[in-house]
Amino acid sequence: MAALTIATGTGNWFSALALGVTLLKCLLIPTYHSTDFEVHRNWLAITHSLPISQWYYEATSEWTLDYPPFFAWFEYILSHVAKYFDQEMLNVHNLNYSSSRTLLFQRFSVIFMDVLFVYAVRECCKCIDGKKVGKELTEKPKFILSVLLLWNFGLLIVDHIHFQYNGFLFGLMLLSIARLFQKRHMEGAFLFAVLLHFKHIYLYVAPAYGVYLLRSYCFTANKPDGSIRWKSFSFVRVISLGLVVFLVSALSLGPFLALNQLPQVFSRLFPFKRGLCHAYWAPNFWALYNALDKVLSVIGPRGFLRCLTLCALSSFMFGWHVHEKAILLAILPMSLLSVGKAGDASIFLILTTTGHYSLFPLLFTAPELPIKILLMLLFTIYSISSLKTLFRKEKPLFNWMETFYLLGLGPLEVCCEFVFPFTSWKVKYPFIPLLLTSVYCAVGITYAWFKLYVSVLIDSAIGKTKKQ
């Protein structure tokens, strides 16, 4: 982490924040881990011990390889380090294998890969508008954003307790966003294309990228009123973007095309035979994908970021077989918006508090109960207090109804964790805590989605009025 220190400006405090959260991640190493731990161990074994032609066919374990090829190659590279820790973890037939060395290797591999996330956060901080600069360090938007991202509660429990590799994947996404803010469009497009071939869930936000790049890169000039100058359309830039996507896709899928295995790969990536819901407690609705009817109004990077967040949140709300952890895909980019405008800060706080609480059922073992409660309380209290301070000259971030709803999470937690286990319903209706959490959080997430959608429509209308 010391390598991330920069000589001037934000270097010292940013490095301290990064080092602090890294130490916390190390402290979480002995905690509970989910079946995803076995999933990734199995993928290490598959990619290490089998030829590429069998990667997407191997089915000894129920946890078959169902991520895009770049992630498979990532596991392959990790496996060549893993063999120096414990060779037995790389045996495909060692189902549910777990040793102390395997645990240390997999935990530290996640922590190490988070270096990319830390770098991406720093790059995003460079893009933040510095108009609202407080006298104290803790009141500066860049400091607040750094804490909201580096110490994000959801990412901590999903990656470093539950176990996944979301950190470096979100690092790729945030870095691509930063490059678009910096008008380095080709780099941003390249990074996002690479990200798609690591984890295809990011297809949810691909429409926002496509429209923004078309509007801001392929059209090279605007009229005085801000509308598109159609004659400025550059075919060369469109072709260059297409070439980037094609080359990345060819590198990823080419070997499987040569093996005539693309249908098998896609059947793993898009398993439509699975049910409608990934988990009955995931706080979402189901409907057709919907989000971009106003995305053509995107002009600046901030507008792109709002539409990206809307895409992510809409896909979570209306997606097929939605994973509960997918709420992070909306929370993290919303963090960037939260330090810019009071209205966005309000939406962020409702979304992040509700979304993070919806992840509580992932950690259902007793030793992790105080950890998840403490970490969420600390993150939530900091988020609310820091953003209230940042926007103290504007109207309150919450109205009475929003305040009442968020405070209701406390009694809900008491009911689910401390009251229900001692009732006679625990045996007959064990799903009730999950159901209550799902329904209650669905209300908050739906409200945040609706509020964000309305704000995008209003800002679009105001923008058009000003131009006229």
PDB file of C-alpha atoms in Angstrom, residues 165-409:
ATOM      1  CA  TYR A 165     -13.286 -11.200  -5.492  1.00  0.00           C
ATOM      2  CA  ASN A 166     -15.521  -8.168  -6.023  1.00  0.00           C
ATOM      3  CA  GLY A 167     -12.906  -5.629  -4.934  1.00  0.00           C
ATOM      4  CA  PHE A 168     -10.630  -5.817  -7.929  1.00  0.00           C
ATOM      5  CA  LEU A 169     -13.615  -6.127 -10.293  1.00  0.00           C
ATOM      6  CA  PHE A 170     -15.134  -2.944  -8.897  1.00  0.00           C
ATOM      7  CA  GLY A 171     -11.652  -1.505  -9.165  1.00  0.00           C
ATOM      8  CA  LEU A 172     -11.761  -2.065 -12.920  1.00  0.00           C
ATOM      9  CA  MET A 173     -15.188  -0.423 -13.092  1.00  0.00           C
ATOM     10  CA  LEU A 174     -14.205   2.604 -11.007  1.00  0.00           C
ATOM     11  CA  LEU A 175     -10.988   2.995 -12.984  1.00  0.00           C
ATOM     12  CA  SER A 176     -12.930   2.947 -16.256  1.00  0.00           C
ATOM     13  CA  ILE A 177     -15.292   5.610 -14.833  1.00  0.00           C
ATOM     14  CA  ALA A 178     -12.313   7.724 -13.784  1.00  0.00           C
ATOM     15  CA  ARG A 179     -10.832   7.493 -17.273  1.00  0.00           C
ATOM     16  CA  LEU A 180     -14.102   8.676 -18.815  1.00  0.00           C
ATOM     17  CA  PHE A 181     -14.178  11.611 -16.379  1.00  0.00           C
ATOM     18  CA  GLN A 182     -10.618  12.385 -17.488  1.00  0.00           C
ATOM     19  CA  LYS A 183     -11.744  12.231 -21.161  1.00  0.00           C
ATOM     20  CA  ARG A 184      -9.519   9.224 -21.790  1.00  0.00           C
ATOM     21  CA  HIS A 185     -12.389   7.505 -23.556  1.00  0.00           C
ATOM     22  CA  MET A 186     -10.486   4.721 -25.270  1.00  0.00           C
ATOM     23  CA  GLU A 187      -8.887   3.623 -22.003  1.00  0.00           C
ATOM     24  CA  GLY A 188     -12.266   3.704 -20.278  1.00  0.00           C
ATOM     25  CA  ALA A 189     -13.828   1.616 -23.051  1.00  0.00           C
ATOM     26  CA  PHE A 190     -10.951  -0.867 -22.964  1.00  0.00           C
ATOM     27  CA  LEU A 191     -11.147  -1.307 -19.179  1.00  0.00           C
ATOM     28  CA  PHE A 192     -14.898  -1.847 -19.282  1.00  0.00           C
ATOM     29  CA  ALA A 193     -14.585  -4.376 -22.113  1.00  0.00           C
ATOM     30  CA  VAL A 194     -12.011  -6.274 -20.055  1.00  0.00           C
ATOM     31  CA  LEU A 195     -14.321  -6.111 -17.031  1.00  0.00           C
ATOM     32  CA  LEU A 196     -17.183  -7.689 -18.989  1.00  0.00           C
ATOM     33  CA  HIS A 197     -14.979 -10.671 -19.759  1.00  0.00           C
ATOM     34  CA  PHE A 198     -14.135 -11.048 -16.079  1.00  0.00           C
ATOM     35  CA  LYS A 199     -17.723 -10.982 -14.831  1.00  0.00           C
ATOM     36  CA  HIS A 200     -20.746 -10.638 -17.084  1.00  0.00           C
ATOM     37  CA  ILE A 201     -23.007  -9.101 -14.435  1.00  0.00           C
ATOM     38  CA  TYR A 202     -21.552  -5.762 -15.535  1.00  0.00           C
ATOM     39  CA  LEU A 203     -23.572  -6.101 -18.737  1.00  0.00           C
ATOM     40  CA  TYR A 204     -26.279  -4.427 -16.653  1.00  0.00           C
ATOM     41  CA  VAL A 205     -24.497  -1.083 -16.964  1.00  0.00           C
ATOM     42  CA  ALA A 206     -23.206  -1.570 -20.519  1.00  0.00           C
ATOM     43  CA  PRO A 207     -26.043   0.525 -22.065  1.00  0.00           C
ATOM     44  CA  ALA A 208     -24.919   3.567 -20.056  1.00  0.00           C
ATOM     45  CA  TYR A 209     -21.356   3.126 -21.300  1.00  0.00           C
ATOM     46  CA  GLY A 210     -22.475   2.629 -24.899  1.00  0.00           C
ATOM     47  CA  VAL A 211     -24.694   5.692 -25.026  1.00  0.00           C
ATOM     48  CA  TYR A 212     -22.209   7.905 -23.204  1.00  0.00           C
ATOM     49  CA  LEU A 213     -19.313   6.955 -25.478  1.00  0.00           C
ATOM     50  CA  LEU A 214     -21.500   7.463 -28.533  1.00  0.00           C
ATOM     51  CA  ARG A 215     -22.634  10.874 -27.304  1.00  0.00           C
ATOM     52  CA  SER A 216     -19.399  12.223 -25.839  1.00  0.00           C
ATOM     53  CA  TYR A 217     -16.719  10.556 -27.968  1.00  0.00           C
ATOM     54  CA  CYS A 218     -18.181   9.654 -31.336  1.00  0.00           C
ATOM     55  CA  PHE A 219     -19.883  13.058 -31.737  1.00  0.00           C
ATOM     56  CA  THR A 220     -17.056  15.546 -31.623  1.00  0.00           C
ATOM     57  CA  ALA A 221     -18.998  18.827 -31.381  1.00  0.00           C
ATOM     58  CA  ASN A 222     -22.175  20.344 -29.936  1.00  0.00           C
ATOM     59  CA  LYS A 223     -24.410  23.195 -30.992  1.00  0.00           C
ATOM     60  CA  PRO A 224     -24.426  26.377 -28.856  1.00  0.00           C
ATOM     61  CA  ASP A 225     -27.508  25.087 -26.985  1.00  0.00           C
ATOM     62  CA  GLY A 226     -25.672  21.882 -26.038  1.00  0.00           C
ATOM     63  CA  SER A 227     -27.508  19.567 -28.434  1.00  0.00           C
ATOM     64  CA  ILE A 228     -25.711  17.195 -30.789  1.00  0.00           C
ATOM     65  CA  ARG A 229     -24.151  18.546 -33.957  1.00  0.00           C
ATOM     66  CA  TRP A 230     -25.034  15.545 -36.117  1.00  0.00           C
ATOM     67  CA  LYS A 231     -22.497  16.341 -38.804  1.00  0.00           C
ATOM     68  CA  SER A 232     -19.709  15.966 -36.265  1.00  0.00           C
ATOM     69  CA  PHE A 233     -20.225  12.198 -36.058  1.00  0.00           C
ATOM     70  CA  SER A 234     -16.890  10.404 -36.427  1.00  0.00           C
ATOM     71  CA  PHE A 235     -16.944   6.993 -38.102  1.00  0.00           C
ATOM     72  CA  VAL A 236     -13.250   6.620 -37.288  1.00  0.00           C
ATOM     73  CA  ARG A 237     -13.966   6.869 -33.559  1.00  0.00           C
ATOM     74  CA  VAL A 238     -16.850   4.399 -33.781  1.00  0.00           C
ATOM     75  CA  ILE A 239     -14.622   1.934 -35.606  1.00  0.00           C
ATOM     76  CA  SER A 240     -11.842   2.420 -33.062  1.00  0.00           C
ATOM     77  CA  LEU A 241     -14.246   1.700 -30.190  1.00  0.00           C
ATOM     78  CA  GLY A 242     -15.590  -1.336 -32.012  1.00  0.00           C
ATOM     79  CA  LEU A 243     -12.063  -2.555 -32.628  1.00  0.00           C
ATOM     80  CA  VAL A 244     -11.231  -2.319 -28.911  1.00  0.00           C
ATOM     81  CA  VAL A 245     -14.311  -4.369 -27.996  1.00  0.00           C
ATOM     82  CA  PHE A 246     -13.623  -6.872 -30.765  1.00  0.00           C
ATOM     83  CA  LEU A 247      -9.981  -7.426 -29.834  1.00  0.00           C
ATOM     84  CA  VAL A 248     -10.764  -7.890 -26.140  1.00  0.00           C
ATOM     85  CA  SER A 249     -13.589 -10.306 -26.998  1.00  0.00           C
ATOM     86  CA  ALA A 250     -11.386 -12.190 -29.447  1.00  0.00           C
ATOM     87  CA  LEU A 251      -8.672 -12.593 -26.818  1.00  0.00           C
ATOM     88  CA  SER A 252     -11.216 -13.860 -24.301  1.00  0.00           C
ATOM     89  CA  LEU A 253     -13.462 -16.058 -26.440  1.00  0.00           C
ATOM     90  CA  GLY A 254     -11.088 -16.901 -29.296  1.00  0.00           C
ATOM     91  CA  PRO A 255      -9.668 -20.114 -27.789  1.00  0.00           C
ATOM     92  CA  PHE A 256     -13.169 -21.462 -27.137  1.00  0.00           C
ATOM     93  CA  LEU A 257     -14.311 -20.474 -30.618  1.00  0.00           C
ATOM     94  CA  ALA A 258     -11.372 -22.452 -32.001  1.00  0.00           C
ATOM     95  CA  LEU A 259     -12.445 -25.424 -29.872  1.00  0.00           C
ATOM     96  CA  ASN A 260     -16.046 -25.023 -31.043  1.00  0.00           C
ATOM     97  CA  GLN A 261     -17.120 -24.568 -27.409  1.00  0.00           C
ATOM     98  CA  LEU A 262     -18.792 -21.156 -27.439  1.00  0.00           C
ATOM     99  CA  PRO A 263     -22.306 -22.610 -26.979  1.00  0.00           C
ATOM    100  CA  GLN A 264     -21.096 -24.494 -23.903  1.00  0.00           C
ATOM    101  CA  VAL A 265     -19.417 -21.384 -22.475  1.00  0.00           C
ATOM    102  CA  PHE A 266     -22.559 -19.293 -22.998  1.00  0.00           C
ATOM    103  CA  SER A 267     -24.745 -22.005 -21.461  1.00  0.00           C
ATOM    104  CA  ARG A 268     -22.645 -21.681 -18.293  1.00  0.00           C
ATOM    105  CA  LEU A 269     -22.658 -17.880 -18.327  1.00  0.00           C
ATOM    106  CA  PHE A 270     -26.388 -17.542 -18.976  1.00  0.00           C
ATOM    107  CA  PRO A 271     -28.123 -20.482 -17.244  1.00  0.00           C
ATOM    108  CA  PHE A 272     -31.732 -19.637 -18.092  1.00  0.00           C
ATOM    109  CA  LYS A 273     -32.819 -23.008 -16.712  1.00  0.00           C
ATOM    110  CA  ARG A 274     -32.340 -21.584 -13.244  1.00  0.00           C
ATOM    111  CA  GLY A 275     -35.324 -20.172 -11.426  1.00  0.00           C
ATOM    112  CA  LEU A 276     -36.595 -16.632 -11.528  1.00  0.00           C
ATOM    113  CA  CYS A 277     -35.207 -15.765  -8.106  1.00  0.00           C
ATOM    114  CA  HIS A 278     -31.684 -16.398  -6.894  1.00  0.00           C
ATOM    115  CA  ALA A 279     -32.820 -16.123  -3.273  1.00  0.00           C
ATOM    116  CA  TYR A 280     -36.313 -15.477  -2.005  1.00  0.00           C
ATOM    117  CA  TRP A 281     -35.019 -12.844   0.352  1.00  0.00           C
ATOM    118  CA  ALA A 282     -33.203 -10.732  -2.276  1.00  0.00           C
ATOM    119  CA  PRO A 283     -34.955  -7.342  -2.029  1.00  0.00           C
ATOM    120  CA  ASN A 284     -36.053  -6.854  -5.626  1.00  0.00           C
ATOM    121  CA  PHE A 285     -39.030  -7.061  -7.983  1.00  0.00           C
ATOM    122  CA  TRP A 286     -39.091  -8.956 -11.288  1.00  0.00           C
ATOM    123  CA  ALA A 287     -40.074  -7.342 -14.551  1.00  0.00           C
ATOM    124  CA  LEU A 288     -38.559  -6.509 -17.922  1.00  0.00           C
ATOM    125  CA  TYR A 289     -35.272  -4.639 -17.992  1.00  0.00           C
ATOM    126  CA  ASN A 290     -35.985  -0.941 -17.896  1.00  0.00           C
ATOM    127  CA  ALA A 291     -33.887   2.106 -17.230  1.00  0.00           C
ATOM    128  CA  LEU A 292     -32.696   3.985 -20.256  1.00  0.00           C
ATOM    129  CA  ASP A 293     -35.624   5.873 -21.726  1.00  0.00           C
ATOM    130  CA  LYS A 294     -33.949   9.123 -20.689  1.00  0.00           C
ATOM    131  CA  VAL A 295     -30.328   8.109 -21.044  1.00  0.00           C
ATOM    132  CA  LEU A 296     -29.988  10.003 -24.318  1.00  0.00           C
ATOM    133  CA  SER A 297     -30.087  13.164 -22.234  1.00  0.00           C
ATOM    134  CA  VAL A 298     -26.646  12.246 -20.849  1.00  0.00           C
ATOM    135  CA  ILE A 299     -24.112  14.938 -21.682  1.00  0.00           C
ATOM    136  CA  GLY A 300     -21.453  15.226 -18.992  1.00  0.00           C
ATOM    137  CA  PRO A 301     -19.619  12.622 -16.933  1.00  0.00           C
ATOM    138  CA  ARG A 302     -21.920  13.241 -13.956  1.00  0.00           C
ATOM    139  CA  GLY A 303     -24.966  12.529 -16.087  1.00  0.00           C
ATOM    140  CA  PHE A 304     -23.283   9.329 -17.270  1.00  0.00           C
ATOM    141  CA  LEU A 305     -22.617   8.300 -13.692  1.00  0.00           C
ATOM    142  CA  ARG A 306     -26.244   8.872 -12.693  1.00  0.00           C
ATOM    143  CA  CYS A 307     -27.477   6.784 -15.615  1.00  0.00           C
ATOM    144  CA  LEU A 308     -24.947   4.070 -14.838  1.00  0.00           C
ATOM    145  CA  THR A 309     -26.251   3.925 -11.273  1.00  0.00           C
ATOM    146  CA  LEU A 310     -29.821   3.893 -12.554  1.00  0.00           C
ATOM    147  CA  CYS A 311     -28.964   1.013 -14.891  1.00  0.00           C
ATOM    148  CA  ALA A 312     -27.400  -0.953 -12.049  1.00  0.00           C
ATOM    149  CA  LEU A 313     -30.263  -0.301  -9.666  1.00  0.00           C
ATOM    150  CA  SER A 314     -32.922  -1.024 -12.291  1.00  0.00           C
ATOM    151  CA  SER A 315     -31.264  -4.317 -13.179  1.00  0.00           C
ATOM    152  CA  PHE A 316     -31.231  -5.223  -9.504  1.00  0.00           C
ATOM    153  CA  MET A 317     -34.888  -4.266  -9.181  1.00  0.00           C
ATOM    154  CA  PHE A 318     -36.136  -5.931 -12.336  1.00  0.00           C
ATOM    155  CA  GLY A 319     -33.521  -8.567 -13.160  1.00  0.00           C
ATOM    156  CA  TRP A 320     -33.730 -12.325 -13.612  1.00  0.00           C
ATOM    157  CA  HIS A 321     -32.170 -14.572 -10.949  1.00  0.00           C
ATOM    158  CA  VAL A 322     -30.723 -11.565  -9.105  1.00  0.00           C
ATOM    159  CA  HIS A 323     -27.952 -12.130  -6.593  1.00  0.00           C
ATOM    160  CA  GLU A 324     -28.458 -10.181  -3.367  1.00  0.00           C
ATOM    161  CA  LYS A 325     -24.834  -8.987  -3.544  1.00  0.00           C
ATOM    162  CA  ALA A 326     -25.580  -7.200  -6.839  1.00  0.00           C
ATOM    163  CA  ILE A 327     -26.822  -4.202  -4.842  1.00  0.00           C
ATOM    164  CA  LEU A 328     -23.142  -3.204  -4.531  1.00  0.00           C
ATOM    165  CA  LEU A 329     -23.145  -2.527  -8.265  1.00  0.00           C
ATOM    166  CA  ALA A 330     -25.432   0.444  -7.539  1.00  0.00           C
ATOM    167  CA  ILE A 331     -24.043   1.490  -4.149  1.00  0.00           C
ATOM    168  CA  LEU A 332     -20.404   2.011  -5.195  1.00  0.00           C
ATOM    169  CA  PRO A 333     -20.990   4.358  -8.175  1.00  0.00           C
ATOM    170  CA  MET A 334     -23.650   6.157  -6.132  1.00  0.00           C
ATOM    171  CA  SER A 335     -20.879   6.916  -3.631  1.00  0.00           C
ATOM    172  CA  LEU A 336     -19.228   9.130  -6.257  1.00  0.00           C
ATOM    173  CA  LEU A 337     -22.447  11.093  -6.678  1.00  0.00           C
ATOM    174  CA  SER A 338     -23.079  11.461  -2.951  1.00  0.00           C
ATOM    175  CA  VAL A 339     -20.339  14.048  -2.371  1.00  0.00           C
ATOM    176  CA  GLY A 340     -21.531  16.289  -5.212  1.00  0.00           C
ATOM    177  CA  LYS A 341     -25.158  17.190  -4.466  1.00  0.00           C
ATOM    178  CA  ALA A 342     -27.348  17.036  -1.363  1.00  0.00           C
ATOM    179  CA  GLY A 343     -30.142  15.285  -3.264  1.00  0.00           C
ATOM    180  CA  ASP A 344     -27.797  12.523  -4.399  1.00  0.00           C
ATOM    181  CA  ALA A 345     -26.384  12.241  -0.879  1.00  0.00           C
ATOM    182  CA  SER A 346     -29.892  11.618   0.460  1.00  0.00           C
ATOM    183  CA  ILE A 347     -30.549   8.879  -2.100  1.00  0.00           C
ATOM    184  CA  PHE A 348     -27.151   7.337  -1.412  1.00  0.00           C
ATOM    185  CA  LEU A 349     -27.742   7.162   2.341  1.00  0.00           C
ATOM    186  CA  ILE A 350     -31.132   5.497   1.954  1.00  0.00           C
ATOM    187  CA  LEU A 351     -29.836   3.073  -0.658  1.00  0.00           C
ATOM    188  CA  THR A 352     -26.598   2.168   1.089  1.00  0.00           C
ATOM    189  CA  THR A 353     -28.136   1.757   4.555  1.00  0.00           C
ATOM    190  CA  THR A 354     -30.980  -0.402   3.265  1.00  0.00           C
ATOM    191  CA  GLY A 355     -28.837  -2.274   0.745  1.00  0.00           C
ATOM    192  CA  HIS A 356     -26.139  -3.056   3.273  1.00  0.00           C
ATOM    193  CA  TYR A 357     -28.653  -4.287   5.825  1.00  0.00           C
ATOM    194  CA  SER A 358     -30.142  -6.584   3.179  1.00  0.00           C
ATOM    195  CA  LEU A 359     -26.760  -8.379   3.141  1.00  0.00           C
ATOM    196  CA  PHE A 360     -27.001  -9.321   6.819  1.00  0.00           C
ATOM    197  CA  PRO A 361     -28.492 -12.789   6.146  1.00  0.00           C
ATOM    198  CA  LEU A 362     -25.290 -13.705   4.270  1.00  0.00           C
ATOM    199  CA  LEU A 363     -23.564 -13.859   7.657  1.00  0.00           C
ATOM    200  CA  PHE A 364     -25.758 -16.100   9.747  1.00  0.00           C
ATOM    201  CA  THR A 365     -23.265 -17.577  12.210  1.00  0.00           C
ATOM    202  CA  ALA A 366     -23.170 -16.347  15.819  1.00  0.00           C
ATOM    203  CA  PRO A 367     -19.489 -15.205  15.965  1.00  0.00           C
ATOM    204  CA  GLU A 368     -20.048 -12.821  13.026  1.00  0.00           C
ATOM    205  CA  LEU A 369     -23.171 -11.205  14.534  1.00  0.00           C
ATOM    206  CA  PRO A 370     -21.362  -8.536  16.602  1.00  0.00           C
ATOM    207  CA  ILE A 371     -18.874  -7.954  13.765  1.00  0.00           C
ATOM    208  CA  LYS A 372     -21.508  -7.193  11.134  1.00  0.00           C
ATOM    209  CA  ILE A 373     -23.567  -5.030  13.494  1.00  0.00           C
ATOM    210  CA  LEU A 374     -20.538  -3.025  14.651  1.00  0.00           C
ATOM    211  CA  LEU A 375     -19.076  -2.532  11.170  1.00  0.00           C
ATOM    212  CA  MET A 376     -22.412  -1.448   9.703  1.00  0.00           C
ATOM    213  CA  LEU A 377     -23.113   0.925  12.591  1.00  0.00           C
ATOM    214  CA  LEU A 378     -19.690   2.557  12.204  1.00  0.00           C
ATOM    215  CA  PHE A 379     -20.014   2.901   8.433  1.00  0.00           C
ATOM    216  CA  THR A 380     -23.604   4.165   8.578  1.00  0.00           C
ATOM    217  CA  ILE A 381     -22.936   6.693  11.346  1.00  0.00           C
ATOM    218  CA  TYR A 382     -19.895   8.001   9.497  1.00  0.00           C
ATOM    219  CA  SER A 383     -21.738   8.209   6.173  1.00  0.00           C
ATOM    220  CA  ILE A 384     -24.664  10.142   7.613  1.00  0.00           C
ATOM    221  CA  SER A 385     -22.615  12.473   9.813  1.00  0.00           C
ATOM    222  CA  SER A 386     -19.986  13.286   7.164  1.00  0.00           C
ATOM    223  CA  LEU A 387     -22.510  13.991   4.404  1.00  0.00           C
ATOM    224  CA  LYS A 388     -24.682  16.051   6.761  1.00  0.00           C
ATOM    225  CA  THR A 389     -21.614  18.119   7.582  1.00  0.00           C
ATOM    226  CA  LEU A 390     -20.698  18.484   3.916  1.00  0.00           C
ATOM    227  CA  PHE A 391     -24.196  19.764   3.048  1.00  0.00           C
ATOM    228  CA  ARG A 392     -24.968  21.516   6.346  1.00  0.00           C
ATOM    229  CA  LYS A 393     -25.896  24.752   4.578  1.00  0.00           C
ATOM    230  CA  GLU A 394     -28.621  23.015   2.575  1.00  0.00           C
ATOM    231  CA  LYS A 395     -31.918  21.453   3.600  1.00  0.00           C
ATOM    232  CA  PRO A 396     -31.884  18.282   5.778  1.00  0.00           C
ATOM    233  CA  LEU A 397     -30.926  15.108   3.950  1.00  0.00           C
ATOM    234  CA  PHE A 398     -33.919  13.174   5.341  1.00  0.00           C
ATOM    235  CA  ASN A 399     -37.566  14.034   5.868  1.00  0.00           C
ATOM    236  CA  TRP A 400     -39.482  12.593   8.825  1.00  0.00           C
ATOM    237  CA  MET A 401     -40.746   9.601   6.843  1.00  0.00           C
ATOM    238  CA  GLU A 402     -37.256   8.606   5.656  1.00  0.00           C
ATOM    239  CA  THR A 403     -35.862   9.028   9.163  1.00  0.00           C
ATOM    240  CA  PHE A 404     -38.622   6.862  10.632  1.00  0.00           C
ATOM    241  CA  TYR A 405     -38.017   4.158   8.014  1.00  0.00           C
ATOM    242  CA  LEU A 406     -34.243   4.006   8.562  1.00  0.00           C
ATOM    243  CA  LEU A 407     -34.633   3.930  12.342  1.00  0.00           C
ATOM    244  CA  GLY A 408     -36.989   0.977  11.838  1.00  0.00           C
ATOM    245  CA  LEU A 409     -34.018  -1.169  10.831  1.00  0.00           C
TER     246      LEU A 409
END
